mmCIF file with all atom_site columns, C-alpha atoms in Angstrom:
data_model
loop_
_atom_site.group_PDB
_atom_site.id
_atom_site.type_symbol
_atom_site.label_atom_id
_atom_site.label_alt_id
_atom_site.label_comp_id
_atom_site.label_asym_id
_atom_site.label_entity_id
_atom_site.label_seq_id
_atom_site.pdbx_PDB_ins_code
_atom_site.Cartn_x
_atom_site.Cartn_y
_atom_site.Cartn_z
_atom_site.occupancy
_atom_site.B_iso_or_equiv
_atom_site.pdbx_formal_charge
_atom_site.auth_seq_id
_atom_site.auth_comp_id
_atom_site.auth_asym_id
_atom_site.auth_atom_id
_atom_site.pdbx_PDB_model_num
ATOM 1   C CA . UNK A 1 1   ? -201.030 -25.517 132.071 1.00 0.00 ? 28  UNK A CA 1
ATOM 2   C CA . UNK A 1 2   ? -204.554 -24.379 131.517 1.00 0.00 ? 29  UNK A CA 1
ATOM 3   C CA . UNK A 1 3   ? -207.246 -26.618 130.132 1.00 0.00 ? 30  UNK A CA 1
ATOM 4   C CA . UNK A 1 4   ? -208.503 -25.776 126.671 1.00 0.00 ? 31  UNK A CA 1
ATOM 5   C CA . UNK A 1 5   ? -211.934 -24.142 126.643 1.00 0.00 ? 32  UNK A CA 1
ATOM 6   C CA . UNK A 1 6   ? -214.735 -26.152 125.022 1.00 0.00 ? 33  UNK A CA 1
ATOM 7   C CA . UNK A 1 7   ? -218.155 -24.940 124.158 1.00 0.00 ? 34  UNK A CA 1
ATOM 8   C CA . UNK A 1 8   ? -221.389 -26.929 124.265 1.00 0.00 ? 35  UNK A CA 1
ATOM 9   C CA . UNK A 1 9   ? -221.419 -27.455 120.478 1.00 0.00 ? 36  UNK A CA 1
ATOM 10  C CA . UNK A 1 10  ? -218.129 -29.356 120.631 1.00 0.00 ? 37  UNK A CA 1
ATOM 11  C CA . UNK A 1 11  ? -219.436 -31.524 123.466 1.00 0.00 ? 38  UNK A CA 1
ATOM 12  C CA . UNK A 1 12  ? -222.596 -32.375 121.519 1.00 0.00 ? 39  UNK A CA 1
ATOM 13  C CA . UNK A 1 13  ? -220.571 -33.505 118.483 1.00 0.00 ? 40  UNK A CA 1
ATOM 14  C CA . UNK A 1 14  ? -218.394 -35.818 120.536 1.00 0.00 ? 41  UNK A CA 1
ATOM 15  C CA . UNK A 1 15  ? -219.415 -39.483 120.119 1.00 0.00 ? 42  UNK A CA 1
ATOM 16  C CA . UNK A 1 16  ? -220.217 -41.210 123.385 1.00 0.00 ? 43  UNK A CA 1
ATOM 17  C CA . UNK A 1 17  ? -218.506 -44.520 124.034 1.00 0.00 ? 44  UNK A CA 1
ATOM 18  C CA . UNK A 1 18  ? -221.101 -47.264 124.065 1.00 0.00 ? 45  UNK A CA 1
ATOM 19  C CA . UNK A 1 19  ? -220.015 -50.683 125.298 1.00 0.00 ? 46  UNK A CA 1
ATOM 20  C CA . UNK A 1 20  ? -222.561 -52.687 123.322 1.00 0.00 ? 47  UNK A CA 1
ATOM 21  C CA . UNK A 1 21  ? -222.607 -50.468 120.227 1.00 0.00 ? 48  UNK A CA 1
ATOM 22  C CA . UNK A 1 22  ? -226.140 -49.210 120.865 1.00 0.00 ? 49  UNK A CA 1
ATOM 23  C CA . UNK A 1 23  ? -227.304 -45.710 120.018 1.00 0.00 ? 50  UNK A CA 1
ATOM 24  C CA . UNK A 1 24  ? -224.973 -43.357 121.865 1.00 0.00 ? 51  UNK A CA 1
ATOM 25  C CA . UNK A 1 25  ? -227.442 -40.500 122.197 1.00 0.00 ? 52  UNK A CA 1
ATOM 26  C CA . UNK A 1 26  ? -230.304 -42.573 123.640 1.00 0.00 ? 53  UNK A CA 1
ATOM 27  C CA . UNK A 1 27  ? -231.088 -42.064 127.303 1.00 0.00 ? 54  UNK A CA 1
ATOM 28  C CA . UNK A 1 28  ? -232.579 -44.605 129.636 1.00 0.00 ? 55  UNK A CA 1
ATOM 29  C CA . UNK A 1 29  ? -236.333 -44.355 129.713 1.00 0.00 ? 56  UNK A CA 1
ATOM 30  C CA . UNK A 1 30  ? -236.536 -45.652 133.293 1.00 0.00 ? 57  UNK A CA 1
ATOM 31  C CA . UNK A 1 31  ? -237.295 -43.132 135.996 1.00 0.00 ? 58  UNK A CA 1
ATOM 32  C CA . UNK A 1 32  ? -238.325 -43.672 139.564 1.00 0.00 ? 59  UNK A CA 1
ATOM 33  C CA . UNK A 1 33  ? -241.767 -42.288 140.189 1.00 0.00 ? 60  UNK A CA 1
ATOM 34  C CA . UNK A 1 34  ? -242.067 -40.480 143.467 1.00 0.00 ? 61  UNK A CA 1
ATOM 35  C CA . UNK A 1 35  ? -244.738 -41.967 145.705 1.00 0.00 ? 62  UNK A CA 1
ATOM 36  C CA . UNK A 1 36  ? -247.282 -39.614 147.156 1.00 0.00 ? 63  UNK A CA 1
ATOM 37  C CA . UNK A 1 37  ? -247.992 -39.369 150.856 1.00 0.00 ? 64  UNK A CA 1
ATOM 38  C CA . UNK A 1 38  ? -250.904 -41.646 151.851 1.00 0.00 ? 65  UNK A CA 1
ATOM 39  C CA . UNK A 1 39  ? -252.086 -39.108 154.452 1.00 0.00 ? 66  UNK A CA 1
ATOM 40  C CA . UNK A 1 40  ? -252.024 -36.013 152.194 1.00 0.00 ? 67  UNK A CA 1
ATOM 41  C CA . UNK A 1 41  ? -254.566 -35.064 149.557 1.00 0.00 ? 68  UNK A CA 1
ATOM 42  C CA . UNK A 1 42  ? -258.323 -34.810 149.196 1.00 0.00 ? 69  UNK A CA 1
ATOM 43  C CA . UNK A 1 43  ? -259.448 -38.334 150.058 1.00 0.00 ? 70  UNK A CA 1
ATOM 44  C CA . UNK A 1 44  ? -256.568 -39.079 152.411 1.00 0.00 ? 71  UNK A CA 1
ATOM 45  C CA . UNK A 1 45  ? -256.992 -41.182 155.499 1.00 0.00 ? 72  UNK A CA 1
ATOM 46  C CA . UNK A 1 46  ? -256.747 -39.356 158.834 1.00 0.00 ? 73  UNK A CA 1
ATOM 47  C CA . UNK A 1 47  ? -254.079 -40.306 161.364 1.00 0.00 ? 74  UNK A CA 1
ATOM 48  C CA . UNK A 1 48  ? -255.808 -41.548 164.512 1.00 0.00 ? 75  UNK A CA 1
ATOM 49  C CA . UNK A 1 49  ? -254.045 -43.037 167.532 1.00 0.00 ? 76  UNK A CA 1
ATOM 50  C CA . UNK A 1 50  ? -256.986 -45.429 168.082 1.00 0.00 ? 77  UNK A CA 1
ATOM 51  C CA . UNK A 1 51  ? -256.664 -46.953 164.584 1.00 0.00 ? 78  UNK A CA 1
ATOM 52  C CA . UNK A 1 52  ? -254.140 -49.656 165.449 1.00 0.00 ? 79  UNK A CA 1
ATOM 53  C CA . UNK A 1 53  ? -254.412 -51.462 162.116 1.00 0.00 ? 80  UNK A CA 1
ATOM 54  C CA . UNK A 1 54  ? -253.349 -48.381 160.142 1.00 0.00 ? 81  UNK A CA 1
ATOM 55  C CA . UNK A 1 55  ? -250.600 -47.463 162.590 1.00 0.00 ? 82  UNK A CA 1
ATOM 56  C CA . UNK A 1 56  ? -249.306 -51.041 162.560 1.00 0.00 ? 83  UNK A CA 1
ATOM 57  C CA . UNK A 1 57  ? -248.428 -50.726 158.862 1.00 0.00 ? 84  UNK A CA 1
ATOM 58  C CA . UNK A 1 58  ? -245.847 -48.085 159.778 1.00 0.00 ? 85  UNK A CA 1
ATOM 59  C CA . UNK A 1 59  ? -244.179 -50.140 162.518 1.00 0.00 ? 86  UNK A CA 1
ATOM 60  C CA . UNK A 1 60  ? -241.559 -52.819 161.781 1.00 0.00 ? 87  UNK A CA 1
ATOM 61  C CA . UNK A 1 61  ? -241.668 -56.441 162.980 1.00 0.00 ? 88  UNK A CA 1
ATOM 62  C CA . UNK A 1 62  ? -239.545 -55.499 165.975 1.00 0.00 ? 89  UNK A CA 1
ATOM 63  C CA . UNK A 1 63  ? -241.825 -52.621 166.926 1.00 0.00 ? 90  UNK A CA 1
ATOM 64  C CA . UNK A 1 64  ? -239.735 -49.756 165.562 1.00 0.00 ? 91  UNK A CA 1
ATOM 65  C CA . UNK A 1 65  ? -241.283 -46.875 163.649 1.00 0.00 ? 92  UNK A CA 1
ATOM 66  C CA . UNK A 1 66  ? -240.388 -47.097 159.972 1.00 0.00 ? 93  UNK A CA 1
ATOM 67  C CA . UNK A 1 67  ? -238.648 -44.098 158.361 1.00 0.00 ? 94  UNK A CA 1
ATOM 68  C CA . UNK A 1 68  ? -240.475 -41.851 155.909 1.00 0.00 ? 95  UNK A CA 1
ATOM 69  C CA . UNK A 1 69  ? -238.113 -42.719 153.045 1.00 0.00 ? 96  UNK A CA 1
ATOM 70  C CA . UNK A 1 70  ? -239.506 -46.255 153.151 1.00 0.00 ? 97  UNK A CA 1
ATOM 71  C CA . UNK A 1 71  ? -243.148 -45.458 153.891 1.00 0.00 ? 98  UNK A CA 1
ATOM 72  C CA . UNK A 1 72  ? -243.269 -42.361 151.606 1.00 0.00 ? 99  UNK A CA 1
ATOM 73  C CA . UNK A 1 73  ? -245.014 -40.277 154.265 1.00 0.00 ? 100 UNK A CA 1
ATOM 74  C CA . UNK A 1 74  ? -244.308 -36.532 154.054 1.00 0.00 ? 101 UNK A CA 1
ATOM 75  C CA . UNK A 1 75  ? -242.408 -34.808 156.859 1.00 0.00 ? 102 UNK A CA 1
ATOM 76  C CA . UNK A 1 76  ? -245.404 -33.129 158.477 1.00 0.00 ? 103 UNK A CA 1
ATOM 77  C CA . UNK A 1 77  ? -247.497 -36.304 158.482 1.00 0.00 ? 104 UNK A CA 1
ATOM 78  C CA . UNK A 1 78  ? -244.512 -38.378 159.667 1.00 0.00 ? 105 UNK A CA 1
ATOM 79  C CA . UNK A 1 79  ? -244.369 -36.254 162.824 1.00 0.00 ? 106 UNK A CA 1
ATOM 80  C CA . UNK A 1 80  ? -248.117 -36.703 163.348 1.00 0.00 ? 107 UNK A CA 1
ATOM 81  C CA . UNK A 1 81  ? -247.783 -40.438 162.710 1.00 0.00 ? 108 UNK A CA 1
ATOM 82  C CA . UNK A 1 82  ? -244.942 -40.754 165.236 1.00 0.00 ? 109 UNK A CA 1
ATOM 83  C CA . UNK A 1 83  ? -246.985 -38.880 167.836 1.00 0.00 ? 110 UNK A CA 1
ATOM 84  C CA . UNK A 1 84  ? -250.006 -41.126 167.187 1.00 0.00 ? 111 UNK A CA 1
ATOM 85  C CA . UNK A 1 85  ? -247.893 -44.300 167.497 1.00 0.00 ? 112 UNK A CA 1
ATOM 86  C CA . UNK A 1 86  ? -246.376 -43.063 170.764 1.00 0.00 ? 113 UNK A CA 1
ATOM 87  C CA . UNK A 1 87  ? -249.797 -42.140 172.126 1.00 0.00 ? 114 UNK A CA 1
ATOM 88  C CA . UNK A 1 88  ? -251.207 -45.526 171.099 1.00 0.00 ? 115 UNK A CA 1
ATOM 89  C CA . UNK A 1 89  ? -248.335 -47.279 172.869 1.00 0.00 ? 116 UNK A CA 1
ATOM 90  C CA . UNK A 1 90  ? -248.852 -45.192 175.997 1.00 0.00 ? 117 UNK A CA 1
ATOM 91  C CA . UNK A 1 91  ? -252.554 -46.090 176.023 1.00 0.00 ? 118 UNK A CA 1
ATOM 92  C CA . UNK A 1 92  ? -251.555 -49.799 175.694 1.00 0.00 ? 119 UNK A CA 1
ATOM 93  C CA . UNK A 1 93  ? -253.181 -50.281 172.299 1.00 0.00 ? 120 UNK A CA 1
ATOM 94  C CA . UNK A 1 94  ? -249.854 -51.088 170.630 1.00 0.00 ? 121 UNK A CA 1
ATOM 95  C CA . UNK A 1 95  ? -246.808 -52.871 172.056 1.00 0.00 ? 122 UNK A CA 1
ATOM 96  C CA . UNK A 1 96  ? -243.525 -51.058 172.540 1.00 0.00 ? 123 UNK A CA 1
ATOM 97  C CA . UNK A 1 97  ? -241.590 -54.151 171.439 1.00 0.00 ? 124 UNK A CA 1
ATOM 98  C CA . UNK A 1 98  ? -242.861 -57.127 169.499 1.00 0.00 ? 125 UNK A CA 1
ATOM 99  C CA . UNK A 1 99  ? -241.958 -60.388 171.214 1.00 0.00 ? 126 UNK A CA 1
ATOM 100 C CA . UNK A 1 100 ? -243.667 -62.948 168.986 1.00 0.00 ? 127 UNK A CA 1
ATOM 101 C CA . UNK A 1 101 ? -240.645 -63.326 166.727 1.00 0.00 ? 128 UNK A CA 1
ATOM 102 C CA . UNK A 1 102 ? -240.135 -66.836 165.476 1.00 0.00 ? 129 UNK A CA 1
ATOM 103 C CA . UNK A 1 103 ? -236.899 -68.554 166.286 1.00 0.00 ? 130 UNK A CA 1
ATOM 104 C CA . UNK A 1 104 ? -234.990 -68.843 163.015 1.00 0.00 ? 131 UNK A CA 1
ATOM 105 C CA . UNK A 1 105 ? -231.984 -70.421 164.673 1.00 0.00 ? 132 UNK A CA 1
ATOM 106 C CA . UNK A 1 106 ? -232.060 -74.033 165.704 1.00 0.00 ? 133 UNK A CA 1
ATOM 107 C CA . UNK A 1 107 ? -230.983 -75.450 169.041 1.00 0.00 ? 134 UNK A CA 1
ATOM 108 C CA . UNK A 1 108 ? -227.482 -74.694 170.221 1.00 0.00 ? 135 UNK A CA 1
ATOM 109 C CA . UNK A 1 109 ? -225.026 -77.325 168.962 1.00 0.00 ? 136 UNK A CA 1
ATOM 110 C CA . UNK A 1 110 ? -222.921 -79.324 171.405 1.00 0.00 ? 137 UNK A CA 1
ATOM 111 C CA . UNK A 1 111 ? -219.406 -77.938 171.504 1.00 0.00 ? 138 UNK A CA 1
ATOM 112 C CA . UNK A 1 112 ? -216.230 -79.512 172.790 1.00 0.00 ? 139 UNK A CA 1
ATOM 113 C CA . UNK A 1 113 ? -215.267 -76.443 174.824 1.00 0.00 ? 140 UNK A CA 1
ATOM 114 C CA . UNK A 1 114 ? -218.494 -76.488 176.860 1.00 0.00 ? 141 UNK A CA 1
ATOM 115 C CA . UNK A 1 115 ? -218.078 -77.427 180.506 1.00 0.00 ? 142 UNK A CA 1
ATOM 116 C CA . UNK A 1 116 ? -219.218 -80.898 181.472 1.00 0.00 ? 143 UNK A CA 1
ATOM 117 C CA . UNK A 1 117 ? -222.287 -81.248 183.660 1.00 0.00 ? 144 UNK A CA 1
ATOM 118 C CA . UNK A 1 118 ? -221.513 -81.069 187.382 1.00 0.00 ? 145 UNK A CA 1
ATOM 119 C CA . UNK A 1 119 ? -223.138 -83.442 189.747 1.00 0.00 ? 146 UNK A CA 1
ATOM 120 C CA . UNK A 1 120 ? -223.978 -81.830 193.039 1.00 0.00 ? 147 UNK A CA 1
ATOM 121 C CA . UNK A 1 121 ? -224.773 -83.994 195.986 1.00 0.00 ? 148 UNK A CA 1
ATOM 122 C CA . UNK A 1 122 ? -225.691 -83.284 199.565 1.00 0.00 ? 149 UNK A CA 1
ATOM 123 C CA . UNK A 1 123 ? -223.124 -85.848 200.639 1.00 0.00 ? 150 UNK A CA 1
ATOM 124 C CA . UNK A 1 124 ? -220.145 -83.986 202.162 1.00 0.00 ? 151 UNK A CA 1
ATOM 125 C CA . UNK A 1 125 ? -218.159 -87.040 203.262 1.00 0.00 ? 152 UNK A CA 1
ATOM 126 C CA . UNK A 1 126 ? -215.475 -86.464 200.646 1.00 0.00 ? 153 UNK A CA 1
ATOM 127 C CA . UNK A 1 127 ? -214.687 -82.955 201.957 1.00 0.00 ? 154 UNK A CA 1
ATOM 128 C CA . UNK A 1 128 ? -212.586 -82.344 205.051 1.00 0.00 ? 155 UNK A CA 1
ATOM 129 C CA . UNK A 1 129 ? -214.561 -81.085 207.993 1.00 0.00 ? 156 UNK A CA 1
ATOM 130 C CA . UNK A 1 130 ? -214.000 -77.603 209.357 1.00 0.00 ? 157 UNK A CA 1
ATOM 131 C CA . UNK A 1 131 ? -213.869 -78.797 212.944 1.00 0.00 ? 158 UNK A CA 1
ATOM 132 C CA . UNK A 1 132 ? -210.703 -80.843 212.414 1.00 0.00 ? 159 UNK A CA 1
ATOM 133 C CA . UNK A 1 133 ? -208.766 -78.120 210.608 1.00 0.00 ? 160 UNK A CA 1
ATOM 134 C CA . UNK A 1 134 ? -205.895 -78.174 213.179 1.00 0.00 ? 161 UNK A CA 1
#
């Protein structure tokens, strides 16, 4: 069976099903504005491997480079930014890994399946001697 052909006029006359009974033809007025690249344009800031404060904004808490979809940096400038971060790390201006993470977990709880503490002593009187093995 073939589907019946419909033209655009028939589709426009069709009432849309609205759950709350609002105007069926109204579209949402919300749209996501695309952010512009902070390093592109007339008065844009230059990417410099010595500017640790600027480069640090594009590095996560763990020391990883943040992706361009989060930072809104264009592809060309993202490559330059990555190169500058790597160069800054190599010159020891930035850390490769951040270690000053705060401990969000508390101390380890005592568990019943943990081994009991062993008491080691230098006293070997309770062990059989090797000389009298026969």
